Every structure is written in C-alpha cells, then in structure tokens.
XYZ file of C-alpha atoms in Angstrom:
388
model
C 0.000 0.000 0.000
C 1.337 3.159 -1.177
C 2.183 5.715 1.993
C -0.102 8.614 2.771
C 0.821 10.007 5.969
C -1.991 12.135 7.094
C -1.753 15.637 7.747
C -3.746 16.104 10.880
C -4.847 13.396 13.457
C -3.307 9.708 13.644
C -3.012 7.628 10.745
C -1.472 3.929 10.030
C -0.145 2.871 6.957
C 1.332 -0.909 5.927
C 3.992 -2.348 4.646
C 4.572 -5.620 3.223
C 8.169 -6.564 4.049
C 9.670 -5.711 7.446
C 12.859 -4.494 5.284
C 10.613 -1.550 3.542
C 11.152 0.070 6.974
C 14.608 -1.166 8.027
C 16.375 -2.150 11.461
C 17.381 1.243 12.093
C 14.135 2.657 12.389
C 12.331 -0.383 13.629
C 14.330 -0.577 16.298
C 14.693 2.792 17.197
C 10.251 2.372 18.043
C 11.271 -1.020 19.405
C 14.452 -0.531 21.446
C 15.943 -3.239 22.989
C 14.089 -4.703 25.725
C 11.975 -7.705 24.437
C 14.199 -9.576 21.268
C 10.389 -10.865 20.426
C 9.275 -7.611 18.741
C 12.675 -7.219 17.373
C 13.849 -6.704 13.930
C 15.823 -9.363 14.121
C 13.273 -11.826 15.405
C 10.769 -10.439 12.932
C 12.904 -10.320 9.814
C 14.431 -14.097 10.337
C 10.971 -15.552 10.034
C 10.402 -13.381 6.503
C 13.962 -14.161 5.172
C 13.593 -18.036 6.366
C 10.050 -18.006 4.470
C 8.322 -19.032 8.290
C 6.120 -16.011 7.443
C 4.900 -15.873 3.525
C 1.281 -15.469 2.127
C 1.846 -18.841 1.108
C 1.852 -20.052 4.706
C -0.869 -17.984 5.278
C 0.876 -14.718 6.904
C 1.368 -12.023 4.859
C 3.762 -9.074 6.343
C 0.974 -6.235 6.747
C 3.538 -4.352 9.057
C 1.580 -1.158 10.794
C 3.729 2.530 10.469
C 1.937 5.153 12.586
C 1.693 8.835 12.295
C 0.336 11.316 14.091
C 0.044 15.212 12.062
C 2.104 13.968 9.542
C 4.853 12.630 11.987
C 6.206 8.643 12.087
C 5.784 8.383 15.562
C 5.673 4.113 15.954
C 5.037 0.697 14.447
C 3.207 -2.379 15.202
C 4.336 -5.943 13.957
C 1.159 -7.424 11.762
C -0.210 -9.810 9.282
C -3.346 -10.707 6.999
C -3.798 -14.034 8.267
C -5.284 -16.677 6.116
C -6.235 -19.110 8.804
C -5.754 -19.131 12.726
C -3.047 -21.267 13.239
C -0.019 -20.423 15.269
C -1.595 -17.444 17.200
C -2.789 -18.437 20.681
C -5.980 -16.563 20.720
C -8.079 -19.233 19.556
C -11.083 -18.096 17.122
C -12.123 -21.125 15.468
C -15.440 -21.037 17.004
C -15.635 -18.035 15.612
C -14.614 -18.776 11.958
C -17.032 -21.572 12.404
C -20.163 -19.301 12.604
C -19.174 -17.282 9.965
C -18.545 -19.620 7.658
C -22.197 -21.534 8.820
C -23.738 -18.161 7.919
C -21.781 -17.539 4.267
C -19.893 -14.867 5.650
C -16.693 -14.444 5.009
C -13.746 -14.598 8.315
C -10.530 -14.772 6.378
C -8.866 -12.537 5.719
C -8.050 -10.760 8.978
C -5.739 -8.035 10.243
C -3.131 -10.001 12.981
C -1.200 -7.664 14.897
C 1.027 -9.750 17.217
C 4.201 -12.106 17.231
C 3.444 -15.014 14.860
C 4.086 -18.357 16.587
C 4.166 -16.211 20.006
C 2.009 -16.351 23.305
C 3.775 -13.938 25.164
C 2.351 -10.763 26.353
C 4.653 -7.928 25.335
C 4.800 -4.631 23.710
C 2.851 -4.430 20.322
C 2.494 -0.828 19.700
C 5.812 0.352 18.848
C 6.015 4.124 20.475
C 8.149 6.795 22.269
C 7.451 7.215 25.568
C 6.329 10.714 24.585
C 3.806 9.793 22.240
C 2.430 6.355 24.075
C 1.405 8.944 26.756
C -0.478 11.045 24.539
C -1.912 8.312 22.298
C -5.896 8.688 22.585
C -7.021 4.947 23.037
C -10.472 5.658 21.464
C -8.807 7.231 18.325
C -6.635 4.443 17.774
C -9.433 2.122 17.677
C -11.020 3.750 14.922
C -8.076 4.336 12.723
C -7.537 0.351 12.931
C -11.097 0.042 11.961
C -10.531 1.692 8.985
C -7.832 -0.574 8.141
C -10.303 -3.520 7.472
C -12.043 -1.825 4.875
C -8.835 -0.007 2.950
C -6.905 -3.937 3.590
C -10.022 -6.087 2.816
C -9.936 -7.527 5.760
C -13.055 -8.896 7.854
C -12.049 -8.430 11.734
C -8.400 -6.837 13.751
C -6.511 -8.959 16.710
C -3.991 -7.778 18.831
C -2.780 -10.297 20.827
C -0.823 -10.801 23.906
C -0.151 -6.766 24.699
C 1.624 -5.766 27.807
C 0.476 -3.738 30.543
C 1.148 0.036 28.727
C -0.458 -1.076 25.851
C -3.506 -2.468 27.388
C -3.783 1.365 28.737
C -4.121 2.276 25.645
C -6.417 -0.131 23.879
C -9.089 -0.237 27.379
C -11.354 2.457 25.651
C -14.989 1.906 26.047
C -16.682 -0.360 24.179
C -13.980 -2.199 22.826
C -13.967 -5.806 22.425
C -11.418 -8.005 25.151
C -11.048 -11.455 25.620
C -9.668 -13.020 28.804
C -6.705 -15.667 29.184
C -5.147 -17.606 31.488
C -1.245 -18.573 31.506
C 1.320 -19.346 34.543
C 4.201 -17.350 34.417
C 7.278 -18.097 37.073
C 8.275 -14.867 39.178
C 12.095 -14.518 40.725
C 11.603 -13.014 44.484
C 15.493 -11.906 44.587
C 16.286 -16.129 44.868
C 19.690 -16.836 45.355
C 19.625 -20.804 44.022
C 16.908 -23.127 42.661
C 16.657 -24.520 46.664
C 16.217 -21.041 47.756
C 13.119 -20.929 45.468
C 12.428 -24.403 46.900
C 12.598 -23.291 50.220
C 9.764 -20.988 49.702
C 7.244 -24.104 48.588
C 5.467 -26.316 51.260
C 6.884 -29.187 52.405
C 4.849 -31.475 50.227
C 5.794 -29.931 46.544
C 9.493 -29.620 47.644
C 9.867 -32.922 48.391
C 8.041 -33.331 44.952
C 9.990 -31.810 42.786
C 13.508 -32.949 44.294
C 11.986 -36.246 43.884
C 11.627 -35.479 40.552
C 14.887 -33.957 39.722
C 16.875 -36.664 41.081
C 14.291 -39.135 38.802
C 15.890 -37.446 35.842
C 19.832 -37.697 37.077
C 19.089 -41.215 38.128
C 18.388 -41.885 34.412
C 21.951 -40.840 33.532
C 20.400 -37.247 31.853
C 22.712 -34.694 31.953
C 22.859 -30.910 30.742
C 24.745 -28.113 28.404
C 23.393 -24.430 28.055
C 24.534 -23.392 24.708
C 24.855 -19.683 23.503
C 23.794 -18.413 20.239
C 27.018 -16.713 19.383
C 28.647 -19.997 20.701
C 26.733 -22.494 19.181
C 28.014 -25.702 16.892
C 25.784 -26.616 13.646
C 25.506 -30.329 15.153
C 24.193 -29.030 18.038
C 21.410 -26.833 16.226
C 20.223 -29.353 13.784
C 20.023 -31.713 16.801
C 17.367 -29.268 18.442
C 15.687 -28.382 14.984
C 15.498 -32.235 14.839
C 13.942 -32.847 18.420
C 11.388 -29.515 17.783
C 10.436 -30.960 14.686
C 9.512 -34.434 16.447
C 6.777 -32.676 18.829
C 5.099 -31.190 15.827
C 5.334 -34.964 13.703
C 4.161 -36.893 16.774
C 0.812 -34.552 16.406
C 0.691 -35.410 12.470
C 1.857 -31.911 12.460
C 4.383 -30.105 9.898
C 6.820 -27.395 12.388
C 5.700 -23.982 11.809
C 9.580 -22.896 11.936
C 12.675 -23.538 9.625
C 15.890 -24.799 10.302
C 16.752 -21.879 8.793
C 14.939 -19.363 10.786
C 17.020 -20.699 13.849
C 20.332 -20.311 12.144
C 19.094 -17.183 11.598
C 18.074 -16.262 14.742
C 21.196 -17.812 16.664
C 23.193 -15.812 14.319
C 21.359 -12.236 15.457
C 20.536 -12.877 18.937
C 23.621 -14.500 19.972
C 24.366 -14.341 23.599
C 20.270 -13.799 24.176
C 19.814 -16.747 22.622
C 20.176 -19.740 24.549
C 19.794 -23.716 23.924
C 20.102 -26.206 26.938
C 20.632 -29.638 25.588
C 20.079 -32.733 27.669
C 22.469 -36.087 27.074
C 22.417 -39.664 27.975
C 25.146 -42.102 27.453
C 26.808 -39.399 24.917
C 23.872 -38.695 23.073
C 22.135 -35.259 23.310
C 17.879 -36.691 23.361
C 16.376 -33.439 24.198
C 16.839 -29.692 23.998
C 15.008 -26.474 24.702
C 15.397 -22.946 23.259
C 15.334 -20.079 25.282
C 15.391 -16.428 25.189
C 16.430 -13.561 26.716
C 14.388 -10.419 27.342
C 16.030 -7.719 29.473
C 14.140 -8.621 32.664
C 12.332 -11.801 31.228
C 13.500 -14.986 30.237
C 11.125 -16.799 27.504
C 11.284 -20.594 27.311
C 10.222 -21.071 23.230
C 10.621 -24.309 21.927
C 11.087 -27.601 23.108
C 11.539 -31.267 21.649
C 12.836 -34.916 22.466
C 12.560 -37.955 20.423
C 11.754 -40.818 23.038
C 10.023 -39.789 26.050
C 11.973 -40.326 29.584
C 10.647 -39.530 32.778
C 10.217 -35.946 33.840
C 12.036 -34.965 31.324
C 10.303 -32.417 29.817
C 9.748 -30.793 33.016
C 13.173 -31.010 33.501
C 14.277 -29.317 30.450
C 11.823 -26.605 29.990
C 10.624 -25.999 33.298
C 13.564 -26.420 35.896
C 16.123 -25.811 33.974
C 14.600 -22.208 32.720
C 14.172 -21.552 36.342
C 18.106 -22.016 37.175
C 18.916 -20.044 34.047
C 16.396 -17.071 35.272
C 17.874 -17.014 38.646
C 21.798 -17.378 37.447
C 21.032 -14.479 35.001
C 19.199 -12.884 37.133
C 15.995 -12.265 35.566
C 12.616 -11.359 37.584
C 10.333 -13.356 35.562
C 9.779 -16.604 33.327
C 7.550 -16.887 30.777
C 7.319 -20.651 29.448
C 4.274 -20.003 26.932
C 0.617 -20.564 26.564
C -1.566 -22.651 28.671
C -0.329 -25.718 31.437
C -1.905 -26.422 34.464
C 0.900 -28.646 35.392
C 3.202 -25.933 36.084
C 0.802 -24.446 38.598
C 2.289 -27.324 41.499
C 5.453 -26.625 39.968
C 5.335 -22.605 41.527
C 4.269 -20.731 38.315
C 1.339 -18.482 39.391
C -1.476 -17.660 37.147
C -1.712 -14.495 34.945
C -4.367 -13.040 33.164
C -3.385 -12.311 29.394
C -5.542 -9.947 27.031
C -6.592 -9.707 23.650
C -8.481 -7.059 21.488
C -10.610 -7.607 18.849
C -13.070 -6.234 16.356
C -15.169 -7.325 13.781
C -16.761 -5.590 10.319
C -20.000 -7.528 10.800
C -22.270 -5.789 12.888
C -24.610 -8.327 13.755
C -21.544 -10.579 15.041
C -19.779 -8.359 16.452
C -22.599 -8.074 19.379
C -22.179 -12.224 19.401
C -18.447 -11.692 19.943
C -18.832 -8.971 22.370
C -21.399 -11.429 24.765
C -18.825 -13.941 24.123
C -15.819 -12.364 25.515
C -17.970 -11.250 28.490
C -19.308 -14.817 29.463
C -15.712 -16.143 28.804
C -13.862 -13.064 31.117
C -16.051 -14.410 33.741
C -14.803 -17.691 33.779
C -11.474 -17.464 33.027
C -11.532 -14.580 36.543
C -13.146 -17.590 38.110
C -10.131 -19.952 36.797
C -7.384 -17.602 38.537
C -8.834 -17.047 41.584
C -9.182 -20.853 42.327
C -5.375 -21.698 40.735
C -3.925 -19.056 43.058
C -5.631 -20.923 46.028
C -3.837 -23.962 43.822
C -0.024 -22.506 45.032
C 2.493 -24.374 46.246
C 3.977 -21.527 48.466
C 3.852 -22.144 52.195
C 1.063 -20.082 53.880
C 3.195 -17.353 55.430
C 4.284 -16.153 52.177
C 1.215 -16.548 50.161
C-alpha cells in the first residue's frame, strides 16, 4: 500500500516486508528490551520463508503517524487461517462460515508463533502517553475496509499497551497462563525453600528421577553455538510437531538465523544420555524476562520435559538474574510446579455488525470464567502459607 501520511490526526499505513522500513528505524520504536518484537526476530521468520502469504501470513507491518509525523510501528499480518496465534477463534470462523460470511482474511497484529504478552504498539514514551485509546481504535477500523480484511486482533499486549487499547466499548477477551516470578532467589533450593513441604519434596523427587536416568545438561549460547548441536534441536522440535501429524511452523533456517542475530540472548540447553544429546530447549532472553520457546525430544523419559523446559529455565532465570519466566501458553501442570497464574488480554473487532454483538457477549461470558479460573489456581499454590 502506497504511503499517505496524514496531515492532521493519527493515521497507520502498511507495509509488506519488514525491510521496507529497516532495522534502524524499527528498532529505534522497538528498542531493545523484548528480542520478540525485534527486527531481528521479525525479519528471520520473513527471510527463512516461516512467514509468507503462502503459509498464510502475509507481512501487513503497521507505520503510525500522528500530524504527519512517524511516531511508531506495530508488527502485523493478513492471516489466512488461525493457526499459530494463541488466541483461539475457530469457534468463531465456524459461525461465519455456517452463515456464508466471510472470516478470512483478517488483520493479525502480534508475534506469529508467540504467546507472550509484550509490547505491540511500537512508540516513544512521549507519544504512548499522549496516544488517545479511542482514536486508535477507529483508525484500525478503517484498516479492514482499505486492507479487505473482515475483523483486527492484537494479541498478547503488555500492561502500557492495554492502557491504551481499554477504551470503552472495545472488544477483550480473557486468558489464562502461569508465568514463574524470581523473588530476589539466590539458588533453585532457595526458590524451593519458599514451597510447602509437600511440593518440595516433589519436585527434588523429581529432579533426582531425571539424574538417576543418567540425563545430563549443556546451556549453549547463540554466538557460541556448533551446527551439530542446532540441527540436533531443529530435529527434536520438529519431532513434537510430527508426533501430532503436524508439519513445524519454523525452519531450520529461521534458527540459524536467529542464533546468528541474537547471539548471547539466545540460549539452547541440551540434555544427554550415554553421549547422546535426546532433548533440547530454546530459550530467550528479554532484558528482565527470560522466555522458554521451543522444546523437543525424540523418546520420552521420565520428567524430562519438566526437567528441560521448566527447571532448567528456572536455574537459568535465577543465574542471570531475571525477575520473571515466561514458558508459553496454557499448562496447568506448572501451577504445582510454583508458576502463578496471569491473566493475558486480547483485542478484537469485527466488520460484521450483527456478530460483532455475538463476539462482544462472548468475551464477556468467557472473562467471567477465566476470573473464576485464577482465583481458584492461586488458592492452587504451592507456596507455604506465610508467604502466600
């Protein structure tokens, strides 16, 4: 789409290739603090072909002004289908399509392949603050129209975007994840110390289940990081996918890539048995948050996967000192394990009038329940009383 910036008020235009705008200016809206909505992170999944219109995302990357003036960006995508997203709206493609109305296209603005709440709107400090929520909302309506979309998503925003996207009468949805939080621990066992008596003995139980197997572990660094040992992990992600009948959504590629870029943020913790590496996780490195991403093994051992993704993350986040873990969407099993529960948010609207009023009862019966949800998996904690 050819750029227009408007002379008075806000406007958004798009681009189709993250490389119209560059790194330089991405990242000076971006800065530094979450790799996720980096150029980097953004670019390796166009350059490896992760994110085409062929597999169903097409780079529809948002460039703000405001009185002529660039003042952000947003990462975003006509989507094809709703795979890979985390916001699930199949119910909701399912109506449409039982009605002959078209769902697909829609505008996605989030991470692809990414449940984790972060920034999505791109902006100075000086111009977030001044950002009229209500405003915004209507320029991305007119986006749908001028893109041919049916319906806008943003997914997974942090807390200073949600500020800015809670004007009235917009459309939220509600989610649940469990998110691991470092209270200045010095060690894993001084994490372990806060837990009751019951879930510590648990999960040393389990720990020394894993080392009893003969499973050891390596941390590997991007910048540090052998080919074997890569197209071992790309080999054990791919197998999580292929045990679903699924194809991988990622690219060996698009990890070269992204080890390449990221380098020390980037880390890959690879467990071994009897020589053999059998499992690895990826992980990376936010400046206060450490995101556990990816994950595979080929034969299943036990605990493992806790292990790995789970136990492991939390040594890394307390070694590097980070204040909180985010290992992805959904899992009820690491409640026990001392990841508490966090509401996640989601905004949302629709061209179809009549819909959108089904959508909007929707989100407000499901907000209910998923407040319900926390409220009884925080009683769920394994912290002793005193510190709950």
């Amino acid at each position: 789409m050819a750029e227009h910036p408007a002379p008075i008020g806000l406007d958004i235009t798009t681009v189709n290739d993250i490389r119209e705008i560059g790194r330089e200016d991405w990242q000076r809206f971006a800065g530094e603090t979450n790799p996720l909505v980096g150029y980097d992170f953004l670019e390796a999944l166009e350059a490896s072909g992760c994110v085409t219109r062929e597999t169903g995302w097409q780079s529809s990357h948002l460039k703000l002004y405001r009185d002529g003036r660039w003042i952000g960006v947003a990462p975003a995508y006509r989507k094809y289908h709703s795979m890979g997203e985390y916001v699930f709206d199949w119910a909701w493609a399912d109506a449409w399509q039982r009605h002959g109305v078209p769902y697909y296209p829609k505008l996605l603005i989030a991470v692809p392949f990414t449940p984790c709440q972060g920034p999505r709107l791109l902006l100075s400090d000086a111009d977030r603050d001044s950002l009229d929520g209500q405003q915004l909302h209507q320029v991305l309506d007119t986006l749908l129209e001028r893109l041919q979309v049916h319906s806008w998503h943003l997914l997974f925003p942090d807390q200073r975007d949600q500020e800015i996207l809670a004007a009235p009468g917009s459309l939220r949805r509600t989610g649940c994840q469990f998110h691991w939080f470092n209270d200045h621990y010095r060690s894993f066992d001084d994490f372990l110390a806060r837990l009751t008596s019951r879930k510590r003995k648990s999960i040393r139980k389990e720990r020394r289940l894993v080392a009893e197997q003969g499973i050891g572990f390596r941390e590997w660094r991007g910048d540090e990081l052998p080919d074997d040992v890569l197209d071992d992990f790309f080999l054990f992600y791919s197998a999580t996918y292929l045990k679903r009948g699924q194809r991988p959504y990622l690219n060996l590629l698009f990890f070269r890539l992204l080890a390449e870029r990221l380098g020390p943020r980037l880390r890959i913790l690879t467990a071994t048995r009897g020589g053999q590496r059998i499992a690895a996780a990826l992980f990376i490195m936010g400046e206060d948050t450490l995101f556990g991403r990816y994950w595979g093994c080929l034969e299943e051992y036990s605990h493992l996967h806790f292990e790995t993704c789970y136990y492991q993350g939390i040594d890394l986040a307390i070694r590097e000192g980070l204040a909180r873990f985010d290992a992805g969407a959904q899992g009820e099993h690491k409640l026990v394990r001392g990841f508490e529960p966090v509401i996640t948010h989601s905004w949302h609207n629709v061209a179809h009038p009549g819909f959108r009023e089904a959508v909007a009862r929707f989100c407000e019966e499901e907000a209910s329940e998923v407040r319900a949800y926390r409220e009884a998996a925080l009683e769920a904690l394994p912290f002793r009383q005193e510190d709950s």
